């Protein structure tokens, strides 16, 4: 049993009894039976045969909610979206489950969310806003009795709600209509609706949303595929999801079906390119199901958002949100689709209990992503992705160790008192991936696949802590001697990279290395052998060029390979590292244009950091001043800190 003590003076623990708790397992069994079509008997048998009496106890320090006292189970969201005032006015009505001695139910709010009234079962009730915290926001405390069934909160958001980005027509592809999207992970959902905002708290939802006529509204739910006449839309999400997976986007977008269960939403001017780029989505879904069991969310669609979207992708259930920077023209950056799709199992079905367990979401997803890519494009292809990930990981670990932040290199994090966004690093993604790869190597692929399939099935719609996962490992595939031999505790609870990390080995990159060596030894760039290189090979090439390159050498490379003009966002971002550090001025205009248009933090951070580190802070600040209004709050926050920007 995992139990973590809460350090502040409002102790609670979220206890979910899986397997031996009648209520929880009964719900789970019927869900599994209903959704994946196995009969109840089989599921019951499965539970018994595992003989795991797992008690999942966890303590989420990033929500004020105390779900063991009073928790939400369902939301009816009725909202009006006003682009002029950049506010959402809404009523959120929750079904609640309240324990015997409860006197209050607590919700999270953030960024001046204005609560106008609260009703419990139709009666106005007392409520108060608690003390605000920089990261957590402000608790909304509502008086309640143990018999309460429904809590209705009427509220409006503020224009600076940090999850929401309001875009002008100029910031979109078509340039004709405004746009809105939300980004709730990790703890920003509370800025656009009052909510028990912990990944361990799930609820179903229905929504009615009113938007300006001529625009399409979409959520992480059952979605429309065409605009309504009056801008009214209804949504329903029948599977319970945590708050960080609630999402809304509104724009002048169209829908195109790609396969039986897949489709794409995009602005009209992007649709053709997008449909070509992501034509393999259905194949990915089929490959994923073959690996780890049936897709549980019926449809898998993706929307291409404007370039200010701060991430590559976000796994909002049924509708992945994606950056347009993965449209490279040659389908070379679609691993991101495999990644977000994989979250439909790792993350959306089996969810990290707290943000300290984030690696359970992301490490598993990177592993699953690479398995999908391997089944579509083969081992060599997947190994290039792993090798690039390995390079990222080494850089990240070195950075943390140099900064005396070794604790942030543990898989199991400790984010108490911090912004959970701090946990979003290559550690969760890549150290997590390599740990799972080590497990695969240790027990063999077949056994490991069986284990994962069962893990997703028996924990579907539940939370997972690192400790319970360790128990699963020990009860199913690793005897304690093997657990010790592979140093599993050091991987999970220790710093840096254990020696038995399975280093990837890419034949294709060996060939690239040979060309880099030839270039270093004087072969002219245009004489290098680069036949049929994919963008991964180009990325490896650019990343591993010598750090110091003269203007002449830079120019020679650029003339031969057109890096400054590259339409591949990964390659050009890697190229900017060299152009900045080697004062290659001909790339500056392109870099500025890129930084003003693209708000994807993964590209912004290294680019601004390179300017800062190479004595070009003034240039960085000048560009940032112009670009900042285009960025979503999560990118703004990171760049503000990096560049010492004062609001
Ligand atoms: N869920 C993440 C994005 C995220 C993580 C948002 C933490 C906020 C807090 C998403 O699945 C993700 O990992 N995106 C990556 C994709 C990449 C690893 C293929 C990204 O955006 O770069
Ligand atoms: Zn992810």
XYZ file of C-alpha atoms in Angstrom, residues 33-639:
607
model
C -17.752 -5.240 -20.147
C -19.780 -2.522 -21.826
C -16.954 -0.936 -23.735
C -14.807 -3.743 -24.890
C -17.448 -6.348 -25.179
C -15.974 -8.949 -22.873
C -18.530 -10.542 -20.595
C -18.697 -9.814 -16.931
C -17.759 -13.314 -15.979
C -14.442 -13.071 -17.756
C -13.627 -9.775 -16.114
C -14.490 -11.094 -12.709
C -12.343 -14.099 -13.302
C -9.501 -11.887 -14.365
C -9.722 -9.848 -11.195
C -9.745 -12.962 -9.056
C -6.938 -14.660 -10.886
C -4.654 -11.699 -10.331
C -5.126 -11.962 -6.586
C -3.957 -8.418 -6.188
C -5.423 -6.651 -3.244
C -4.236 -3.259 -4.273
C -5.123 -0.216 -2.283
C -4.322 2.921 -4.216
C -3.722 5.720 -1.794
C -2.449 8.995 -3.036
C -2.207 12.554 -2.033
C -2.516 15.161 -4.747
C -0.887 18.368 -3.572
C -2.055 20.293 -6.606
C -5.758 20.379 -5.897
C -7.655 21.902 -2.987
C -10.385 19.314 -3.474
C -10.926 16.665 -0.845
C -12.680 13.982 -2.862
C -12.793 11.506 -0.002
C -15.149 13.984 1.716
C -17.143 15.296 -1.224
C -16.529 14.673 -4.886
C -18.038 15.392 -8.263
C -19.134 12.591 -10.591
C -20.760 14.415 -13.506
C -20.827 17.914 -15.025
C -23.492 19.720 -17.052
C -21.756 22.751 -18.523
C -23.840 25.517 -20.064
C -21.652 28.235 -21.529
C -21.706 31.382 -23.595
C -18.471 32.409 -25.280
C -17.946 36.104 -25.954
C -15.018 36.953 -28.240
C -15.457 40.716 -27.726
C -14.967 40.686 -23.977
C -12.793 37.516 -24.068
C -14.891 35.900 -21.397
C -16.882 32.729 -20.947
C -20.053 33.011 -18.862
C -21.324 29.674 -17.715
C -23.169 27.542 -15.242
C -21.428 24.369 -14.137
C -23.839 21.935 -12.508
C -22.230 18.974 -10.785
C -23.600 15.688 -9.544
C -21.845 15.121 -6.253
C -21.140 12.249 -3.892
C -20.895 13.439 -0.345
C -19.660 11.522 2.688
C -21.616 11.294 5.950
C -19.943 14.049 7.893
C -19.273 16.455 5.081
C -20.052 20.130 5.609
C -18.416 21.505 2.491
C -17.268 20.666 -0.992
C -14.133 22.289 -2.386
C -13.423 23.288 -5.981
C -10.324 24.782 -7.566
C -10.425 28.135 -9.374
C -7.709 30.369 -10.820
C -7.077 33.698 -12.528
C -9.954 35.769 -11.141
C -12.680 33.344 -12.096
C -15.776 35.201 -10.817
C -18.336 33.099 -8.975
C -21.752 34.766 -9.082
C -23.930 32.278 -7.272
C -23.945 28.729 -6.000
C -27.041 26.582 -5.594
C -27.220 23.226 -3.881
C -30.217 21.171 -5.052
C -31.931 24.316 -6.273
C -31.383 26.392 -3.114
C -28.966 29.324 -2.893
C -26.141 28.365 -0.571
C -23.203 29.973 1.218
C -19.848 29.857 -0.434
C -16.517 31.565 0.024
C -13.279 31.998 -1.859
C -10.238 30.874 0.154
C -6.668 32.180 0.205
C -5.051 32.315 -3.220
C -1.824 30.485 -4.013
C 0.490 31.416 -6.853
C 0.347 28.010 -8.520
C -2.840 26.468 -7.195
C -5.163 29.442 -7.519
C -8.060 30.001 -5.138
C -10.270 27.371 -3.521
C -14.033 27.787 -3.797
C -15.588 26.391 -0.649
C -19.281 25.583 -0.828
C -21.462 24.734 2.164
C -23.113 21.398 1.674
C -24.989 18.717 3.591
C -24.440 14.964 3.302
C -27.694 14.602 1.366
C -26.708 17.048 -1.381
C -27.012 15.766 -4.930
C -26.366 18.726 -7.242
C -24.183 21.820 -6.997
C -24.752 24.562 -9.603
C -22.119 27.274 -9.946
C -22.779 30.353 -12.034
C -19.560 32.125 -12.979
C -17.556 33.954 -15.601
C -13.916 33.716 -16.600
C -11.520 36.615 -16.845
C -9.811 37.601 -20.124
C -6.515 36.393 -18.695
C -7.693 32.889 -17.790
C -4.421 31.061 -18.319
C -5.806 27.973 -20.075
C -7.566 29.972 -22.748
C -6.000 31.659 -25.731
C -8.128 34.097 -27.737
C -6.754 34.667 -31.215
C -7.510 37.410 -33.695
C -8.215 36.495 -37.339
C -4.651 37.596 -38.164
C -3.283 34.825 -35.960
C -5.069 32.068 -37.881
C -4.363 30.378 -41.224
C -7.429 31.731 -43.053
C -7.182 35.163 -41.403
C -10.954 35.592 -41.586
C -12.325 34.621 -38.161
C -11.105 34.639 -34.567
C -10.129 31.421 -32.824
C -10.088 30.055 -29.309
C -8.504 27.028 -27.727
C -7.962 25.831 -24.180
C -4.971 23.955 -22.775
C -5.892 22.508 -19.387
C -2.980 20.223 -18.518
C -1.553 20.279 -15.945
C -3.627 22.493 -13.612
C -5.138 25.183 -15.808
C -8.635 23.699 -16.199
C -9.539 25.610 -13.032
C -9.031 28.903 -14.875
C -12.031 28.275 -17.145
C -14.380 26.309 -14.908
C -14.525 25.709 -11.156
C -13.512 22.092 -10.819
C -11.920 19.446 -8.637
C -8.778 19.671 -10.691
C -6.740 16.587 -9.906
C -5.867 13.839 -12.394
C -7.220 11.299 -9.903
C -10.749 12.740 -9.958
C -12.903 11.675 -12.902
C -16.310 12.796 -14.116
C -18.515 12.475 -17.170
C -19.815 15.610 -18.832
C -22.377 17.116 -21.165
C -22.086 20.638 -22.480
C -24.130 23.256 -24.281
C -21.979 25.970 -25.777
C -23.054 29.142 -27.556
C -20.518 30.744 -29.890
C -20.729 33.382 -32.645
C -22.567 32.113 -35.722
C -20.228 30.916 -38.472
C -17.856 29.181 -36.092
C -17.549 25.553 -35.092
C -17.121 24.593 -31.446
C -15.430 21.331 -30.494
C -14.666 19.655 -27.193
C -12.928 16.532 -25.902
C -16.261 14.798 -26.437
C -18.723 13.604 -29.049
C -18.382 16.391 -31.608
C -20.282 17.985 -34.472
C -18.763 17.727 -37.949
C -20.468 20.794 -39.416
C -21.346 24.299 -38.280
C -24.766 24.983 -36.803
C -26.841 27.915 -38.091
C -27.017 29.777 -34.829
C -23.709 28.893 -33.142
C -25.284 26.549 -30.556
C -23.614 23.209 -29.956
C -24.135 20.227 -27.661
C -21.497 17.809 -26.465
C -21.343 14.667 -24.463
C -18.466 12.748 -22.909
C -19.833 9.504 -21.539
C -16.598 8.071 -20.218
C -15.291 9.583 -16.997
C -12.283 11.851 -17.547
C -10.132 13.997 -15.273
C -10.305 17.797 -15.550
C -6.995 18.160 -17.378
C -8.612 16.393 -20.335
C -11.468 18.900 -20.640
C -10.923 20.993 -23.721
C -12.731 23.471 -25.905
C -11.793 24.994 -29.233
C -13.732 27.339 -31.484
C -12.807 28.398 -34.980
C -13.755 28.562 -38.611
C -12.778 24.950 -39.196
C -13.986 22.122 -41.394
C -14.046 18.375 -40.957
C -12.713 15.656 -43.219
C -13.112 11.977 -42.550
C -9.906 9.992 -42.952
C -10.915 6.452 -42.021
C -13.648 4.498 -40.271
C -12.797 5.935 -36.860
C -10.549 8.867 -37.701
C -10.857 12.349 -39.101
C -9.303 15.765 -39.180
C -10.515 19.271 -38.372
C -8.621 22.189 -39.900
C -9.104 25.628 -41.361
C -10.032 25.354 -45.032
C -6.704 26.697 -46.290
C -4.850 23.925 -44.423
C -7.181 21.018 -45.026
C -5.631 19.562 -48.143
C -2.116 19.540 -46.702
C -3.355 18.219 -43.361
C -5.362 15.407 -44.914
C -2.287 14.307 -46.869
C 0.055 14.574 -43.893
C -2.116 12.541 -41.541
C -3.558 10.039 -44.003
C -2.093 7.205 -41.908
C -4.058 7.983 -38.760
C -6.418 5.058 -39.196
C -3.468 2.681 -39.722
C -1.962 3.954 -36.490
C -5.194 3.291 -34.650
C -5.356 -0.246 -36.027
C -1.718 -0.863 -35.056
C -2.291 0.507 -31.566
C -5.318 -1.705 -30.983
C -3.378 -4.723 -32.145
C -0.706 -3.996 -29.570
C -2.620 -3.121 -26.430
C -6.323 -3.724 -26.878
C -9.420 -2.029 -28.137
C -9.593 1.749 -28.509
C -12.096 2.833 -25.879
C -13.169 6.253 -27.139
C -15.052 5.337 -30.329
C -13.571 7.986 -32.633
C -10.123 9.503 -32.906
C -10.022 12.919 -34.522
C -7.390 15.608 -34.570
C -7.655 19.367 -34.952
C -4.884 21.469 -36.434
C -4.743 24.605 -34.319
C -3.093 27.929 -35.126
C 0.705 27.987 -34.628
C 0.526 29.651 -31.216
C -0.534 26.335 -29.654
C 2.125 25.892 -26.950
C 2.631 22.146 -27.396
C 3.169 19.734 -30.226
C 0.014 17.931 -29.281
C -2.440 17.433 -26.459
C -4.286 14.178 -26.017
C -7.766 15.552 -25.406
C -10.015 12.466 -25.564
C -11.597 11.840 -28.971
C -9.955 15.013 -30.311
C -6.213 15.542 -30.181
C -5.183 19.190 -30.357
C -2.128 19.631 -32.580
C 0.307 22.273 -33.731
C 0.489 23.002 -37.454
C 4.300 22.759 -37.175
C 4.024 18.985 -37.666
C 2.777 19.515 -41.206
C 6.120 19.078 -42.956
C 4.761 18.064 -46.352
C 6.363 14.629 -46.236
C 4.613 12.925 -43.293
C 7.886 12.934 -41.392
C 6.637 14.321 -38.078
C 3.670 12.036 -37.558
C 5.200 10.261 -34.564
C 3.448 13.008 -32.667
C 0.095 11.639 -33.813
C 1.131 8.165 -32.665
C 2.095 9.741 -29.342
C -1.213 11.509 -28.726
C -3.126 8.462 -29.916
C -1.156 6.247 -27.522
C -2.320 8.477 -24.661
C -5.809 7.094 -25.325
C -4.477 4.131 -23.308
C -1.589 5.491 -21.244
C -2.917 8.602 -19.580
C -6.532 8.839 -20.645
C -7.487 5.283 -19.673
C -4.908 4.629 -16.962
C -4.136 8.005 -15.488
C -1.275 9.237 -13.330
C -2.714 9.706 -9.854
C -0.751 12.895 -9.230
C 1.699 14.983 -11.272
C 4.523 13.318 -9.327
C 3.592 10.174 -11.274
C 3.686 11.994 -14.620
C 6.144 9.460 -16.065
C 3.366 6.870 -15.954
C 1.538 9.009 -18.521
C 4.427 10.142 -20.677
C 7.061 7.401 -20.422
C 4.482 4.747 -21.271
C 3.198 6.902 -24.094
C 6.622 7.379 -25.668
C 7.178 3.625 -25.444
C 3.782 2.947 -27.033
C 4.343 5.690 -29.657
C 7.591 4.053 -30.793
C 5.944 0.651 -30.935
C 3.230 2.081 -33.199
C 5.861 3.704 -35.412
C 7.802 0.456 -35.501
C 4.777 -1.495 -36.647
C 4.047 1.017 -39.406
C 7.545 1.836 -40.604
C 9.884 -0.812 -39.188
C 12.600 -1.108 -36.584
C 15.152 1.150 -38.276
C 12.686 3.997 -38.295
C 11.674 3.568 -34.652
C 15.328 3.279 -33.668
C 16.041 6.702 -35.149
C 13.290 8.147 -32.957
C 14.765 6.380 -29.921
C 18.238 7.678 -30.709
C 16.978 11.259 -30.987
C 15.179 10.770 -27.686
C 18.367 9.448 -26.140
C 20.261 12.561 -27.247
C 17.552 14.751 -25.688
C 17.710 12.739 -22.495
C 21.485 13.039 -22.087
C 21.230 16.811 -22.536
C 18.414 17.119 -20.023
C 20.116 14.991 -17.376
C 23.369 16.954 -17.732
C 21.454 20.215 -17.434
C 19.715 19.178 -14.217
C 22.906 17.832 -12.657
C 24.819 21.025 -13.539
C 22.022 23.095 -11.994
C 22.086 21.012 -8.817
C 18.593 19.761 -9.510
C 19.292 16.043 -9.434
C 15.941 15.394 -7.763
C 14.223 16.382 -10.992
C 15.931 13.459 -12.722
C 13.968 10.899 -10.680
C 11.114 9.227 -12.516
C 8.946 9.634 -9.449
C 8.935 13.403 -8.937
C 8.416 15.583 -5.920
C 6.531 18.656 -7.069
C 5.168 19.659 -3.678
C 4.924 23.450 -3.460
C 5.920 23.841 -7.112
C 4.224 24.333 -10.440
C 3.568 20.839 -11.852
C 4.671 22.236 -15.195
C 8.213 21.930 -13.760
C 7.855 18.177 -14.108
C 7.448 18.365 -17.855
C 10.892 17.332 -18.992
C 12.593 14.595 -20.962
C 12.944 12.658 -17.715
C 9.302 11.585 -17.656
C 9.304 11.025 -21.413
C 12.674 9.531 -22.230
C 13.984 8.120 -18.965
C 10.504 6.632 -18.661
C 10.779 5.216 -22.168
C 14.191 3.684 -21.568
C 13.058 2.109 -18.321
C 10.182 0.403 -20.121
C 12.543 -0.647 -22.887
C 14.766 -2.182 -20.233
C 11.757 -4.079 -18.871
C 10.959 -5.299 -22.368
C 14.540 -6.474 -22.854
C 14.520 -8.168 -19.471
C 11.358 -10.238 -19.792
C 11.067 -10.441 -23.575
C 8.716 -8.594 -25.876
C 5.924 -11.116 -25.856
C 5.638 -11.241 -22.112
C 5.956 -7.493 -21.774
C 3.238 -6.868 -24.353
C 0.925 -9.254 -22.542
C 1.644 -7.449 -19.304
C 0.911 -4.030 -20.796
C -2.279 -5.161 -22.479
C -3.529 -6.540 -19.217
C -2.374 -3.431 -17.341
C -4.446 -1.164 -19.600
C -7.449 -3.433 -19.422
C -7.518 -4.082 -15.706
C -6.847 -0.454 -14.803
C -9.070 1.188 -17.406
C -10.661 4.429 -16.146
C -8.620 4.243 -12.967
C -5.689 6.057 -11.481
C -2.202 4.680 -11.123
C 0.558 5.589 -8.728
C 4.200 4.721 -9.182
C 4.014 2.463 -6.139
C 1.037 0.491 -7.405
C 2.747 0.132 -10.761
C 5.799 -1.284 -9.001
C 3.503 -3.810 -7.311
C 2.047 -4.740 -10.679
C 5.538 -5.320 -11.983
C 6.488 -7.483 -9.045
C 3.247 -9.452 -9.081
C 3.289 -10.104 -12.781
C 6.616 -10.049 -14.576
C 9.562 -9.393 -12.286
C 10.518 -11.629 -9.389
C 12.244 -9.733 -6.614
C 15.694 -10.960 -7.612
C 15.248 -9.611 -11.148
C 13.765 -6.408 -9.797
C 17.001 -5.976 -7.831
C 19.287 -7.056 -10.665
C 17.957 -4.467 -13.061
C 18.181 -1.823 -10.355
C 14.557 -0.822 -10.767
C 14.477 1.304 -7.614
C 17.435 3.329 -8.835
C 15.604 3.962 -12.093
C 12.424 5.064 -10.370
C 13.560 6.754 -7.194
C 17.159 7.648 -8.015
C 18.958 10.391 -9.966
C 20.574 10.340 -13.383
C 20.799 7.394 -15.730
C 21.608 3.909 -14.410
C 24.384 2.077 -16.222
C 22.106 -0.554 -17.670
C 20.248 1.972 -19.819
C 19.662 0.183 -23.137
C 21.467 2.553 -25.496
C 19.755 2.649 -28.885
C 21.778 1.847 -31.919
C 20.716 3.276 -35.244
C 22.422 1.984 -38.387
C 20.966 4.840 -40.323
C 22.495 7.400 -37.988
C 25.869 5.659 -38.270
C 25.777 6.534 -41.950
C 24.942 10.129 -41.086
C 27.821 10.219 -38.597
C 30.177 9.166 -41.373
C 29.033 12.128 -43.488
C 29.516 14.523 -40.590
C 33.035 13.180 -40.160
C 33.689 13.607 -43.878
C 32.515 17.207 -43.705
C 34.749 17.847 -40.723
C 37.636 16.369 -42.674
C 37.147 18.751 -45.558
C 34.661 17.119 -47.930
C 32.546 19.859 -49.503
C 28.951 19.957 -48.261
C 27.521 19.395 -51.696
C 29.683 16.304 -52.133
C 28.301 14.610 -49.040
C 26.260 11.478 -49.570
C 22.755 12.134 -48.321
C 20.602 9.831 -50.448
C 16.937 9.657 -49.474
C 17.559 10.984 -46.007
C 14.417 11.359 -43.949
C 13.953 14.412 -41.799
C 15.214 12.333 -38.846
C 18.538 11.834 -40.563
C 18.674 15.525 -41.391
C 17.849 16.362 -37.807
C 20.601 14.079 -36.559
C 22.989 15.652 -39.066
C 22.211 19.224 -38.018
C 22.236 18.444 -34.308
C 25.617 16.762 -34.498
C 27.473 19.214 -36.675
C 30.490 20.693 -34.906
C 29.502 23.543 -32.573
C 31.961 26.033 -34.048
C 31.447 26.663 -37.701
C 32.899 29.580 -39.645
C 30.650 31.808 -41.693
C 32.012 30.160 -44.834
C 31.177 26.672 -43.573
C 27.694 27.755 -42.483
C 27.091 29.322 -45.871
C 28.375 26.216 -47.618
C 25.955 24.016 -45.659
C 23.081 26.388 -46.234
C 23.752 26.620 -49.957
C 23.991 22.861 -50.275
C 21.005 21.899 -48.145
C 18.790 24.983 -47.814
C 18.433 24.745 -44.043
C 17.378 28.370 -43.564
C 14.520 27.792 -45.983
C 13.563 24.423 -44.499
C 9.854 23.831 -44.042
C 10.584 21.197 -41.423
C 10.106 22.777 -38.002
C 12.391 20.295 -36.220
C 15.238 20.742 -38.663
C 15.017 24.522 -38.775
C 14.847 24.803 -34.975
C 18.008 22.668 -34.711
C 19.655 24.802 -37.401
C 18.923 27.998 -35.428
C 21.167 26.629 -32.665
C 24.090 26.931 -35.081
C 22.999 30.154 -36.762
C 22.723 31.890 -33.389
C 25.918 30.565 -31.870
C 27.953 31.128 -35.027
C 26.537 34.558 -35.865
C 25.153 33.408 -39.158
C 23.200 36.586 -39.837
C 21.494 35.499 -43.091
C 19.184 33.281 -40.984
C 18.065 36.035 -38.616
C 15.050 37.210 -40.598
C 13.740 33.653 -40.922
C 14.333 33.030 -37.228
C 12.456 36.151 -36.246
C 9.548 35.245 -38.472
C 9.495 31.744 -36.949
C 9.526 33.070 -33.385
C 6.750 35.532 -34.079
C 4.516 32.924 -35.647
C 5.174 29.783 -33.691
C 4.306 29.520 -30.010
C 5.392 25.918 -29.480
C 7.440 25.997 -26.326
C 9.680 23.118 -27.340
C 11.106 25.335 -30.112
C 10.982 28.660 -28.291
C 12.932 27.647 -25.206
C 16.139 26.440 -26.896
C 16.080 29.256 -29.453
C 15.734 32.091 -26.947
C 18.138 30.288 -24.594
C 20.771 30.071 -27.353
C 20.500 33.825 -27.904
C 20.786 34.468 -24.198
C 23.795 32.171 -23.811
C 25.651 33.597 -26.768
C 25.533 37.242 -25.739
C 22.467 38.146 -27.776
C 20.031 38.816 -24.951
C 19.114 42.218 -26.411
C 18.127 40.623 -29.696
C 16.173 37.923 -27.838
C 14.277 40.548 -25.857
C 13.526 42.633 -28.896
C 12.059 39.695 -30.768
C 10.222 38.521 -27.663
C 8.556 41.900 -27.171
C 7.041 41.577 -30.589
C 6.263 37.872 -30.377
C 4.937 37.631 -26.819
C 1.348 38.709 -27.592
C 1.110 35.742 -29.945
C 2.031 33.182 -27.291
C -0.225 31.169 -25.014
C 0.258 31.781 -21.278
C 2.307 28.605 -20.725
C 4.888 29.681 -23.277
C 4.782 33.253 -21.988
C 5.450 32.065 -18.487
C 8.513 30.041 -19.472
C 9.971 32.763 -21.721
